[in-house]
């Protein structure tokens, strides 16, 4: 394809995208293909000769699309959303056309400076105080890894990168039992070892880590000669929205001199609404905070904002400057590749800039408030329906429930979930709460309406035979 052909196909792609989105309500949300069906439909060997674009496009429609789960479907109620507002898709189109590698200021000054600006917009939008500095990472997992590496280096007086971990005391990191698996992986990759991730039990309806247990664990570790390095708190855990009492965690961290990271990958988007900020009260005392505009907010995947109370420790942990990466003759510039694990960086700031401007914070707040209200309404309706139990009450737009049965509740609910997802009108996923299998519901699709959520009630009760 040359750029003249691109003109024509680019227009077709725009039409295709608009038609695709307009037709989503008619499609099953989760792909309804059997395992291996797409693989066997694809030729074993690559083509030796060039193929016509029309043939490639036809196969894309016929072979690939039926095997796609529609994350932008208005009735996607599974996992968490990965919303892509049309305007952010458009921004990504420009980004992929420009195809700049934005690792250093001079490799695209506008990308760096726009990143500085939109991160500060996001900081203000979610109510973090002046003084926090943001950077865009590829994922919350990466941001959490950066935070764990910083904890490690800080605790080792900056000797870990140089001397390695052998011969060092055991570094200890604390979190609740509700944190995302990205924390486990960060601990593995940072070389700390899973046994040194200390999981503090949770209590109460918010499933917050028990601050007394946290203090006791730290004291026991110090007595054993271990080296406490940091605490990872969460606001809006993935399973059921568990949220730590951030202020209580910060009291402990400050008394113990520990680095703190708050994972609000999903719930952070809701903090653009001031009324939800009580959920993470105390966050202004954290060293590091992560939230994903690529989840609920509508910035096309991937786009993670990572905020640092003082980026100095992170940069000291990650910066490395061989001669070929130095920028001579420019003072006061920012090289964001010194703030993240990968060197190469996509131009992710553009879609966030387009999104915030095109919708305005008020527009985005309205979406989030609607989702929260609709999820609460649905939880209430299910609670009042015979045979249903709300297992965890709504945390923002997320709650869990199950359908009661006389025998084997877990199997019964897994079976109900399978029937719901095979039906295709809605898509839900499961989790375990205190060992029991429950069904998760979250409202968060960018284009969802109250009617879409109402349909979830119809489908769930109909398929449970309780309607
Ligand atoms: C989704 C999620 C993550 C992982 O986010 P990625 O950007 O996919 O790495 C981490 N923590 C929480 C609480 C999440 O909901």
CSV table of C-alpha atoms and ligand atoms in Angstrom, one decimal:
chain,number,residue,atom,x,y,z
A,1,UNK,CA,0.0,0.0,0.0
A,2,UNK,CA,1.2,3.5,-0.8
A,3,UNK,CA,-0.1,6.7,0.7
A,4,UNK,CA,-2.5,7.3,-2.3
A,5,UNK,CA,-4.1,3.9,-1.6
A,6,UNK,CA,-4.1,4.8,2.1
A,7,UNK,CA,-6.3,7.9,1.3
A,8,UNK,CA,-9.0,5.6,0.0
A,9,UNK,CA,-8.7,2.9,2.6
A,10,UNK,CA,-8.4,5.4,5.4
A,11,UNK,CA,-11.8,6.8,4.4
A,12,UNK,CA,-13.2,3.3,4.2
A,13,UNK,CA,-11.8,2.6,7.7
A,14,UNK,CA,-13.5,5.6,9.1
A,15,UNK,CA,-16.8,4.5,7.7
A,16,UNK,CA,-16.2,1.0,8.8
A,17,UNK,CA,-15.5,2.2,12.4
A,18,UNK,CA,-18.6,4.3,12.6
A,19,UNK,CA,-20.8,1.5,11.2
A,20,UNK,CA,-19.2,-1.0,13.5
A,21,UNK,CA,-20.0,1.1,16.6
A,22,UNK,CA,-23.5,1.9,15.3
A,23,UNK,CA,-24.2,-1.8,15.0
A,24,UNK,CA,-22.7,-3.0,18.2
A,25,UNK,CA,-26.0,-3.4,20.1
A,26,UNK,CA,-27.0,-6.1,17.7
A,27,UNK,CA,-23.9,-8.2,18.3
A,28,UNK,CA,-23.2,-10.7,21.1
A,29,UNK,CA,-20.9,-9.0,23.5
A,30,UNK,CA,-18.5,-11.9,24.1
A,31,UNK,CA,-17.1,-13.6,21.0
A,32,UNK,CA,-19.1,-16.8,20.4
A,33,UNK,CA,-16.3,-18.8,18.6
A,34,UNK,CA,-14.9,-22.2,19.7
A,35,UNK,CA,-11.3,-22.3,20.7
A,36,UNK,CA,-9.0,-22.9,17.6
A,37,UNK,CA,-11.7,-21.8,15.1
A,38,UNK,CA,-9.9,-18.6,14.1
A,39,UNK,CA,-6.5,-20.3,14.0
A,40,UNK,CA,-7.6,-23.1,11.7
A,41,UNK,CA,-9.2,-20.6,9.3
A,42,UNK,CA,-5.9,-18.9,8.8
A,43,UNK,CA,-3.3,-20.2,6.2
A,44,UNK,CA,-0.4,-22.2,7.7
A,45,UNK,CA,2.2,-20.3,5.7
A,46,UNK,CA,2.7,-16.6,5.0
A,47,UNK,CA,2.1,-15.4,1.4
A,48,UNK,CA,5.1,-15.2,-0.9
A,49,UNK,CA,3.5,-12.6,-3.2
A,50,UNK,CA,1.6,-9.4,-2.4
A,51,UNK,CA,-2.1,-9.7,-1.8
A,52,UNK,CA,-4.8,-7.2,-2.8
A,53,UNK,CA,-6.0,-5.0,0.0
A,54,UNK,CA,-9.6,-6.0,-0.7
A,55,UNK,CA,-8.8,-9.7,0.0
A,56,UNK,CA,-7.1,-8.8,3.2
A,57,UNK,CA,-10.0,-6.6,4.2
A,58,UNK,CA,-12.5,-9.4,3.4
A,59,UNK,CA,-10.7,-11.9,5.6
A,60,UNK,CA,-10.5,-9.3,8.4
A,61,UNK,CA,-14.3,-9.0,8.3
A,62,UNK,CA,-15.1,-12.7,7.8
A,63,UNK,CA,-12.4,-14.5,9.9
A,64,UNK,CA,-11.2,-12.0,12.4
A,65,UNK,CA,-14.3,-10.0,13.4
A,66,UNK,CA,-16.5,-12.9,14.5
A,67,UNK,CA,-13.7,-13.9,16.9
A,68,UNK,CA,-13.6,-10.5,18.6
A,69,UNK,CA,-15.1,-9.7,22.0
A,70,UNK,CA,-16.7,-6.3,21.8
A,71,UNK,CA,-15.1,-4.2,24.5
A,72,UNK,CA,-16.9,-1.1,23.2
A,73,UNK,CA,-20.3,-2.8,23.4
A,74,UNK,CA,-22.7,-0.7,25.5
A,75,UNK,CA,-23.6,-3.9,27.5
A,76,UNK,CA,-20.0,-4.9,28.3
A,77,UNK,CA,-20.3,-5.3,32.1
A,78,UNK,CA,-17.4,-7.7,32.6
A,79,UNK,CA,-13.9,-7.0,34.1
A,80,UNK,CA,-13.4,-3.3,34.0
A,81,UNK,CA,-14.1,-1.2,30.9
A,82,UNK,CA,-11.4,-0.3,28.3
A,83,UNK,CA,-13.3,2.6,26.9
A,84,UNK,CA,-12.3,4.3,23.7
A,85,UNK,CA,-14.2,7.5,23.1
A,86,UNK,CA,-14.4,8.2,19.4
A,87,UNK,CA,-12.3,11.3,19.8
A,88,UNK,CA,-9.5,9.3,21.4
A,89,UNK,CA,-9.6,6.8,18.6
A,90,UNK,CA,-9.2,9.7,16.2
A,91,UNK,CA,-6.2,11.0,18.1
A,92,UNK,CA,-4.7,7.5,17.9
A,93,UNK,CA,-5.2,7.6,14.2
A,94,UNK,CA,-3.1,10.7,14.0
A,95,UNK,CA,-0.5,9.3,16.4
A,96,UNK,CA,-0.1,6.2,14.3
A,97,UNK,CA,0.1,8.3,11.1
A,98,UNK,CA,2.9,10.4,12.6
A,99,UNK,CA,4.4,7.3,14.2
A,100,UNK,CA,6.9,9.2,16.4
A,101,UNK,CA,9.0,7.5,19.0
A,102,UNK,CA,8.8,9.9,21.9
A,103,UNK,CA,11.5,8.7,24.2
A,104,UNK,CA,13.3,12.0,24.6
A,105,UNK,CA,12.3,15.7,24.6
A,106,UNK,CA,14.2,16.2,21.3
A,107,UNK,CA,12.7,13.2,19.6
A,108,UNK,CA,9.4,15.2,19.7
A,109,UNK,CA,9.3,18.2,21.9
A,110,UNK,CA,5.5,18.6,21.5
A,111,UNK,CA,4.9,15.1,22.7
A,112,UNK,CA,6.9,15.7,25.9
A,113,UNK,CA,5.4,19.1,26.6
A,114,UNK,CA,1.9,18.0,25.9
A,115,UNK,CA,2.4,15.1,28.3
A,116,UNK,CA,3.6,17.5,31.0
A,117,UNK,CA,0.5,19.6,30.4
A,118,UNK,CA,-2.2,16.9,30.2
A,119,UNK,CA,-0.7,15.0,33.2
A,120,UNK,CA,-1.1,18.2,35.1
A,121,UNK,CA,-4.7,18.6,33.8
A,122,UNK,CA,-5.4,15.0,35.1
A,123,UNK,CA,-3.8,15.8,38.4
A,124,UNK,CA,-6.1,18.8,38.8
A,125,UNK,CA,-9.1,16.8,37.5
A,126,UNK,CA,-8.7,14.0,40.1
A,127,UNK,CA,-8.0,16.5,42.9
A,128,UNK,CA,-4.3,15.7,43.7
A,129,UNK,CA,-2.6,18.7,45.2
A,130,UNK,CA,-0.2,21.0,43.3
A,131,UNK,CA,3.2,19.5,43.6
A,132,UNK,CA,2.4,16.1,42.2
A,133,UNK,CA,4.0,15.5,38.8
A,134,UNK,CA,2.6,13.0,36.3
A,135,UNK,CA,4.0,10.8,33.6
A,136,UNK,CA,2.1,8.6,31.2
A,137,UNK,CA,3.0,4.9,31.4
A,138,UNK,CA,1.8,2.1,29.2
A,139,UNK,CA,0.0,0.3,31.9
A,140,UNK,CA,-0.8,0.4,35.6
A,141,UNK,CA,1.4,-2.8,35.9
A,142,UNK,CA,4.4,-0.8,34.7
A,143,UNK,CA,3.7,2.1,37.1
A,144,UNK,CA,3.4,-0.3,40.0
A,145,UNK,CA,6.7,-2.0,38.9
A,146,UNK,CA,8.3,1.5,38.8
A,147,UNK,CA,7.0,2.2,42.3
A,148,UNK,CA,8.4,-1.2,43.6
A,149,UNK,CA,11.8,-0.6,42.0
A,150,UNK,CA,11.8,2.9,43.7
A,151,UNK,CA,10.9,1.4,47.1
A,152,UNK,CA,13.7,-1.1,46.7
A,153,UNK,CA,16.4,1.4,45.7
A,154,UNK,CA,15.4,3.8,48.4
A,155,UNK,CA,15.5,1.1,51.1
A,156,UNK,CA,18.9,-0.1,49.8
A,157,UNK,CA,20.3,3.5,49.8
A,158,UNK,CA,20.4,3.3,46.0
A,159,UNK,CA,22.7,0.2,45.9
A,160,UNK,CA,20.3,-2.4,44.4
A,161,UNK,CA,20.8,-1.5,40.7
A,162,UNK,CA,24.6,-1.5,41.3
A,163,UNK,CA,25.3,-4.4,43.6
A,164,UNK,CA,22.2,-6.6,43.2
A,165,UNK,CA,20.2,-8.0,46.0
A,166,UNK,CA,22.5,-10.8,47.2
A,167,UNK,CA,23.9,-10.2,50.7
A,168,UNK,CA,21.2,-7.7,51.4
A,169,UNK,CA,18.6,-8.1,54.2
A,170,UNK,CA,15.2,-9.3,53.0
A,171,UNK,CA,13.3,-6.3,51.7
A,172,UNK,CA,9.6,-6.4,52.7
A,173,UNK,CA,6.6,-4.8,50.9
A,174,UNK,CA,3.1,-4.6,52.5
A,175,UNK,CA,-0.3,-4.7,50.8
A,176,UNK,CA,-3.8,-6.1,51.5
A,177,UNK,CA,-5.0,-9.4,50.3
A,178,UNK,CA,-7.2,-7.6,47.7
A,179,UNK,CA,-4.5,-6.0,45.5
A,180,UNK,CA,-4.2,-6.7,41.8
A,181,UNK,CA,-1.8,-9.4,40.5
A,182,UNK,CA,0.3,-6.7,39.0
A,183,UNK,CA,1.7,-6.2,42.5
A,184,UNK,CA,2.8,-9.8,42.7
A,185,UNK,CA,4.5,-9.5,39.4
A,186,UNK,CA,6.2,-6.2,40.3
A,187,UNK,CA,7.6,-8.0,43.3
A,188,UNK,CA,8.8,-10.9,41.3
A,189,UNK,CA,10.4,-8.8,38.6
A,190,UNK,CA,12.1,-6.4,41.1
A,191,UNK,CA,13.8,-9.5,42.5
A,192,UNK,CA,12.2,-9.2,45.9
A,193,UNK,CA,10.5,-12.6,45.9
A,194,UNK,CA,6.9,-13.3,46.5
A,195,UNK,CA,7.6,-14.4,50.1
A,196,UNK,CA,8.5,-10.9,50.9
A,197,UNK,CA,5.2,-9.5,49.8
A,198,UNK,CA,3.4,-9.3,53.1
A,199,UNK,CA,-0.4,-9.6,52.7
A,200,UNK,CA,-2.3,-7.8,55.4
A,201,UNK,CA,-5.8,-9.1,56.2
A,202,UNK,CA,-8.7,-6.8,55.4
A,203,UNK,CA,-11.8,-6.0,57.4
A,204,UNK,CA,-15.1,-4.2,57.2
A,205,UNK,CA,-17.4,-3.6,54.2
A,206,UNK,CA,-14.7,-1.6,52.3
A,207,UNK,CA,-12.3,-4.6,52.7
A,208,UNK,CA,-9.6,-2.3,53.8
A,209,UNK,CA,-6.3,-3.5,55.2
A,210,UNK,CA,-6.2,-3.7,59.0
A,211,UNK,CA,-3.8,-0.9,60.1
A,212,UNK,CA,-3.0,-2.6,63.4
A,213,UNK,CA,-2.1,-5.8,61.6
A,214,UNK,CA,0.1,-3.7,59.3
A,215,UNK,CA,2.0,-2.1,62.2
A,216,UNK,CA,2.5,-5.5,63.8
A,217,UNK,CA,3.8,-7.0,60.6
A,218,UNK,CA,6.3,-4.2,60.2
A,219,UNK,CA,7.4,-4.5,63.8
A,220,UNK,CA,7.9,-8.3,63.5
A,221,UNK,CA,9.9,-7.9,60.3
A,222,UNK,CA,12.2,-5.3,61.9
A,223,UNK,CA,12.7,-7.6,64.9
A,224,UNK,CA,13.6,-10.4,62.5
A,225,UNK,CA,16.2,-8.2,60.8
A,226,UNK,CA,14.2,-7.7,57.6
A,227,UNK,CA,14.1,-4.3,55.8
A,228,UNK,CA,10.6,-2.8,55.3
A,229,UNK,CA,10.6,-0.9,52.0
A,230,UNK,CA,7.2,0.2,51.2
A,231,UNK,CA,3.4,-0.2,51.3
A,232,UNK,CA,1.0,-0.6,48.3
A,233,UNK,CA,-2.5,0.5,49.1
A,234,UNK,CA,-5.5,0.1,46.8
A,235,UNK,CA,-8.5,2.2,46.0
A,236,UNK,CA,-11.0,0.1,44.1
A,237,UNK,CA,-9.6,-3.4,44.0
A,238,UNK,CA,-10.3,-5.4,40.9
A,239,UNK,CA,-12.3,-8.2,42.5
A,240,UNK,CA,-14.9,-6.2,44.4
A,241,UNK,CA,-13.6,-2.7,44.7
A,242,UNK,CA,-11.8,-3.1,48.0
A,243,UNK,CA,-10.5,0.2,49.2
A,244,UNK,CA,-7.9,0.8,51.9
A,245,UNK,CA,-8.2,3.6,54.4
A,246,UNK,CA,-5.4,5.6,52.7
A,247,UNK,CA,-5.0,8.0,55.6
A,248,UNK,CA,-4.5,5.2,58.1
A,249,UNK,CA,-2.0,3.6,55.8
A,250,UNK,CA,-0.1,6.9,55.4
A,251,UNK,CA,0.0,7.3,59.2
A,252,UNK,CA,1.9,4.0,59.4
A,253,UNK,CA,4.1,4.7,56.4
A,254,UNK,CA,5.1,8.1,57.7
A,255,UNK,CA,5.9,6.8,61.2
A,256,UNK,CA,8.0,4.0,59.6
A,257,UNK,CA,9.6,6.0,56.8
A,258,UNK,CA,8.2,3.8,54.1
A,259,UNK,CA,7.6,4.6,50.4
A,260,UNK,CA,3.9,4.4,49.4
A,261,UNK,CA,2.1,3.6,46.2
A,262,UNK,CA,-1.7,3.8,45.7
A,263,UNK,CA,-3.2,1.6,43.0
A,264,UNK,CA,-6.4,3.3,41.8
A,265,UNK,CA,-6.1,1.9,38.3
A,266,UNK,CA,-9.9,1.7,37.8
A,267,UNK,CA,-11.4,3.9,40.5
A,268,UNK,CA,-9.0,6.8,39.9
A,269,UNK,CA,-11.2,7.9,36.9
A,270,UNK,CA,-14.1,8.4,39.3
A,271,UNK,CA,-12.0,10.9,41.3
A,272,UNK,CA,-12.9,13.6,38.6
A,273,UNK,CA,-16.1,13.7,40.6
A,274,UNK,CA,-15.4,15.5,44.0
A,275,UNK,CA,-18.1,13.5,45.8
A,276,UNK,CA,-16.1,10.3,45.4
A,277,UNK,CA,-12.8,11.5,46.7
A,278,UNK,CA,-13.6,10.5,50.2
A,279,UNK,CA,-12.9,7.0,49.0
A,280,UNK,CA,-9.2,7.8,48.9
A,281,UNK,CA,-8.9,10.5,51.5
A,282,UNK,CA,-5.2,10.8,52.5
A,283,UNK,CA,-4.0,10.1,49.0
A,284,UNK,CA,-2.2,13.5,48.9
A,285,UNK,CA,0.3,12.0,51.4
A,286,UNK,CA,1.2,9.1,49.0
A,287,UNK,CA,4.5,9.1,47.2
A,288,UNK,CA,3.1,7.5,44.0
A,289,UNK,CA,-0.4,7.1,42.6
A,290,UNK,CA,-1.6,5.3,39.5
A,291,UNK,CA,-4.8,5.6,37.6
A,292,UNK,CA,-5.8,4.4,34.1
A,293,UNK,CA,-7.6,6.9,31.8
A,294,UNK,CA,-7.7,3.9,29.5
A,295,UNK,CA,-10.2,2.1,31.7
A,296,UNK,CA,-13.3,4.1,32.6
A,297,UNK,CA,-12.4,7.6,31.3
A,298,UNK,CA,-12.3,6.8,27.6
A,299,UNK,CA,-8.7,7.3,26.5
A,300,UNK,CA,-8.1,4.5,24.0
A,301,UNK,CA,-6.0,1.7,25.4
A,302,UNK,CA,-3.2,2.2,26.5
A,303,UNK,CA,-2.9,5.2,28.7
A,304,UNK,CA,-1.9,5.1,32.4
A,305,UNK,CA,-1.2,8.3,34.4
A,306,UNK,CA,1.3,7.9,37.1
A,307,UNK,CA,1.6,10.7,39.7
A,308,UNK,CA,4.6,11.3,41.9
A,309,UNK,CA,4.8,13.5,44.9
A,310,UNK,CA,8.5,13.9,44.1
A,311,UNK,CA,9.7,12.3,40.9
A,312,UNK,CA,13.4,12.5,42.0
A,313,UNK,CA,13.4,9.1,43.6
A,314,UNK,CA,11.8,7.4,40.5
A,315,UNK,CA,14.2,9.1,38.1
A,316,UNK,CA,17.2,8.2,40.4
A,317,UNK,CA,16.0,4.6,40.2
A,318,UNK,CA,15.5,4.5,36.4
A,319,UNK,CA,17.5,7.1,34.6
A,320,UNK,CA,20.4,5.9,32.5
A,321,UNK,CA,22.2,8.1,30.0
A,322,UNK,CA,24.6,6.7,27.5
A,323,UNK,CA,26.1,9.4,25.2
A,324,UNK,CA,23.8,8.5,22.4
A,325,UNK,CA,20.7,9.5,24.5
A,326,UNK,CA,22.1,12.8,25.8
A,327,UNK,CA,20.5,16.0,24.6
A,328,UNK,CA,23.1,18.7,24.4
A,329,UNK,CA,22.4,22.4,24.5
A,330,UNK,CA,18.9,22.2,25.9
A,331,UNK,CA,18.4,23.0,29.6
A,332,UNK,CA,15.4,22.3,31.7
A,333,UNK,CA,14.0,19.6,29.4
A,334,UNK,CA,12.2,16.4,30.4
A,335,UNK,CA,13.1,13.0,29.0
A,336,UNK,CA,10.2,10.9,30.1
A,337,UNK,CA,12.0,7.7,29.2
A,338,UNK,CA,13.9,8.2,32.4
A,339,UNK,CA,10.6,7.8,34.3
A,340,UNK,CA,9.6,4.4,32.9
A,341,UNK,CA,11.0,0.9,32.3
A,342,UNK,CA,10.8,0.8,28.5
A,343,UNK,CA,13.0,3.3,26.6
A,344,UNK,CA,10.6,3.7,23.6
A,345,UNK,CA,7.5,5.7,24.2
A,346,UNK,CA,4.3,6.1,22.1
A,347,UNK,CA,2.7,9.5,21.9
A,348,UNK,CA,0.0,8.8,24.4
A,349,UNK,CA,-0.7,12.3,25.5
A,350,UNK,CA,-2.5,13.3,22.4
A,351,UNK,CA,-5.6,11.2,23.0
A,352,UNK,CA,-5.9,12.4,26.5
A,353,UNK,CA,-5.8,16.0,25.3
A,354,UNK,CA,-8.4,15.3,22.6
A,355,UNK,CA,-10.6,13.5,25.1
A,356,UNK,CA,-10.6,16.0,27.9
A,357,UNK,CA,-11.1,18.9,25.5
A,358,UNK,CA,-13.9,17.2,23.4
A,359,UNK,CA,-15.9,16.1,26.4
A,360,UNK,CA,-14.9,18.5,29.1
A,361,UNK,CA,-14.6,17.3,32.7
A,362,UNK,CA,-18.3,17.9,33.1
A,363,UNK,CA,-19.2,15.5,30.3
A,364,UNK,CA,-16.9,12.8,31.7
A,365,UNK,CA,-18.3,13.4,35.2
A,366,UNK,CA,-21.8,12.9,34.0
A,367,UNK,CA,-20.9,9.6,32.4
A,368,UNK,CA,-19.3,8.3,35.6
A,369,UNK,CA,-22.1,9.5,37.8
A,370,UNK,CA,-24.6,7.8,35.6
A,371,UNK,CA,-22.8,4.5,35.7
A,372,UNK,CA,-22.6,4.7,39.5
A,373,UNK,CA,-26.3,5.4,39.8
A,374,UNK,CA,-27.3,2.7,37.4
A,375,UNK,CA,-25.2,0.1,39.1
A,376,UNK,CA,-26.6,1.0,42.4
A,377,UNK,CA,-30.2,0.8,41.0
A,378,UNK,CA,-29.5,-2.6,39.5
A,379,UNK,CA,-28.0,-3.9,42.8
A,380,UNK,CA,-31.2,-2.7,44.6
A,381,UNK,CA,-33.5,-4.4,42.1
A,382,UNK,CA,-31.6,-7.6,42.3
A,383,UNK,CA,-31.6,-7.4,46.1
A,384,UNK,CA,-35.3,-7.1,46.0
A,385,UNK,CA,-35.7,-10.1,43.6
A,386,UNK,CA,-36.4,-13.5,45.1
A,387,UNK,CA,-33.4,-15.8,44.9
A,388,UNK,CA,-30.7,-13.2,44.5
A,389,UNK,CA,-28.2,-12.0,47.1
A,390,UNK,CA,-25.9,-9.0,46.8
A,391,UNK,CA,-22.6,-10.3,48.1
A,392,UNK,CA,-20.6,-7.1,48.0
A,393,UNK,CA,-22.5,-3.8,47.8
A,394,UNK,CA,-21.7,-1.3,45.1
A,395,UNK,CA,-18.3,0.3,45.3
A,396,UNK,CA,-18.8,3.1,42.7
A,397,UNK,CA,-20.2,1.1,39.8
A,398,UNK,CA,-19.0,-2.4,40.8
A,399,UNK,CA,-20.9,-5.0,42.9
A,400,UNK,CA,-21.1,-8.7,43.2
A,401,UNK,CA,-24.1,-11.0,43.5
A,402,UNK,CA,-25.1,-14.6,43.3
A,403,UNK,CA,-28.2,-16.6,42.7
A,404,UNK,CA,-29.2,-18.8,45.5
A,405,UNK,CA,-29.8,-22.5,45.0
A,406,UNK,CA,-30.3,-25.5,47.3
A,407,UNK,CA,-27.1,-27.3,46.3
A,408,UNK,CA,-23.6,-26.4,45.1
A,409,UNK,CA,-23.9,-22.6,44.9
A,410,UNK,CA,-20.6,-22.2,43.1
A,411,UNK,CA,-21.5,-24.6,40.3
A,412,UNK,CA,-24.9,-23.1,40.1
A,413,UNK,CA,-23.6,-19.6,39.6
A,414,UNK,CA,-20.8,-20.6,37.2
A,415,UNK,CA,-23.5,-22.3,35.1
A,416,UNK,CA,-25.7,-19.2,35.3
A,417,UNK,CA,-22.8,-17.0,34.2
A,418,UNK,CA,-22.0,-19.4,31.3
A,419,UNK,CA,-25.6,-19.2,30.1
A,420,UNK,CA,-25.6,-15.4,30.4
A,421,UNK,CA,-22.4,-15.1,28.3
A,422,UNK,CA,-23.5,-17.7,25.7
A,423,UNK,CA,-26.8,-15.7,25.3
A,424,UNK,CA,-24.6,-12.7,24.3
A,425,UNK,CA,-26.9,-9.8,25.2
A,426,UNK,CA,-24.7,-8.9,28.1
A,427,UNK,CA,-21.2,-9.9,29.3
A,428,UNK,CA,-20.3,-10.5,33.0
A,429,UNK,CA,-17.4,-12.2,34.7
A,430,UNK,CA,-16.9,-13.9,38.1
A,431,UNK,CA,-14.7,-13.5,41.1
A,432,UNK,CA,-14.4,-15.2,44.5
A,433,UNK,CA,-15.4,-13.5,47.7
A,434,UNK,CA,-14.3,-15.2,50.9
A,435,UNK,CA,-14.0,-18.4,48.9
A,436,UNK,CA,-17.4,-18.3,47.2
A,437,UNK,CA,-17.8,-17.9,43.5
A,438,UNK,CA,-19.9,-14.8,42.8
A,439,UNK,CA,-20.8,-12.8,39.6
A,440,UNK,CA,-19.4,-9.4,39.1
A,441,UNK,CA,-21.3,-6.5,37.6
A,442,UNK,CA,-19.7,-3.2,36.7
A,443,UNK,CA,-21.4,-0.5,34.6
A,444,UNK,CA,-18.7,1.5,32.7
A,445,UNK,CA,-19.1,1.4,28.9
A,446,UNK,CA,-18.7,4.8,27.4
A,447,UNK,CA,-22.0,4.4,25.4
A,448,UNK,CA,-24.1,2.6,27.9
A,449,UNK,CA,-27.6,3.9,28.7
A,450,UNK,CA,-30.0,3.2,31.5
A,451,UNK,CA,-31.8,0.9,29.1
A,452,UNK,CA,-28.7,-1.2,28.6
A,453,UNK,CA,-28.4,-1.7,32.4
A,454,UNK,CA,-32.1,-2.4,32.6
A,455,UNK,CA,-31.6,-5.1,30.0
A,456,UNK,CA,-28.9,-6.7,32.3
A,457,UNK,CA,-31.7,-7.1,34.9
A,458,UNK,CA,-33.9,-8.8,32.3
A,459,UNK,CA,-31.2,-11.1,31.1
A,460,UNK,CA,-30.0,-12.1,34.6
A,461,UNK,CA,-33.4,-12.8,36.0
A,462,UNK,CA,-34.7,-14.5,32.8
A,463,UNK,CA,-31.8,-16.9,32.6
A,464,UNK,CA,-31.9,-17.6,36.3
A,465,UNK,CA,-35.5,-18.6,35.8
A,466,UNK,CA,-36.5,-16.1,38.5
A,467,UNK,CA,-38.0,-13.4,36.3
B,1,LIG,C1,-6.8,-3.1,35.8
B,1,LIG,C2,-6.0,-3.0,37.0
B,1,LIG,C3,-4.7,-3.1,37.1
B,1,LIG,C4,-3.8,-3.4,35.8
B,1,LIG,O1,-3.9,-2.4,34.9
B,1,LIG,P1,-3.0,-2.5,33.6
B,1,LIG,O2,-3.0,-1.1,33.1
B,1,LIG,O3,-3.7,-3.5,32.7
B,1,LIG,O4,-1.7,-3.0,33.9
B,1,LIG,C5,-4.0,-2.9,38.3
B,1,LIG,N1,-4.7,-2.6,39.4
B,1,LIG,C6,-6.0,-2.5,39.4
B,1,LIG,C7,-6.8,-2.2,40.7
B,1,LIG,C8,-6.8,-2.7,38.2
B,1,LIG,O5,-8.1,-2.6,38.2
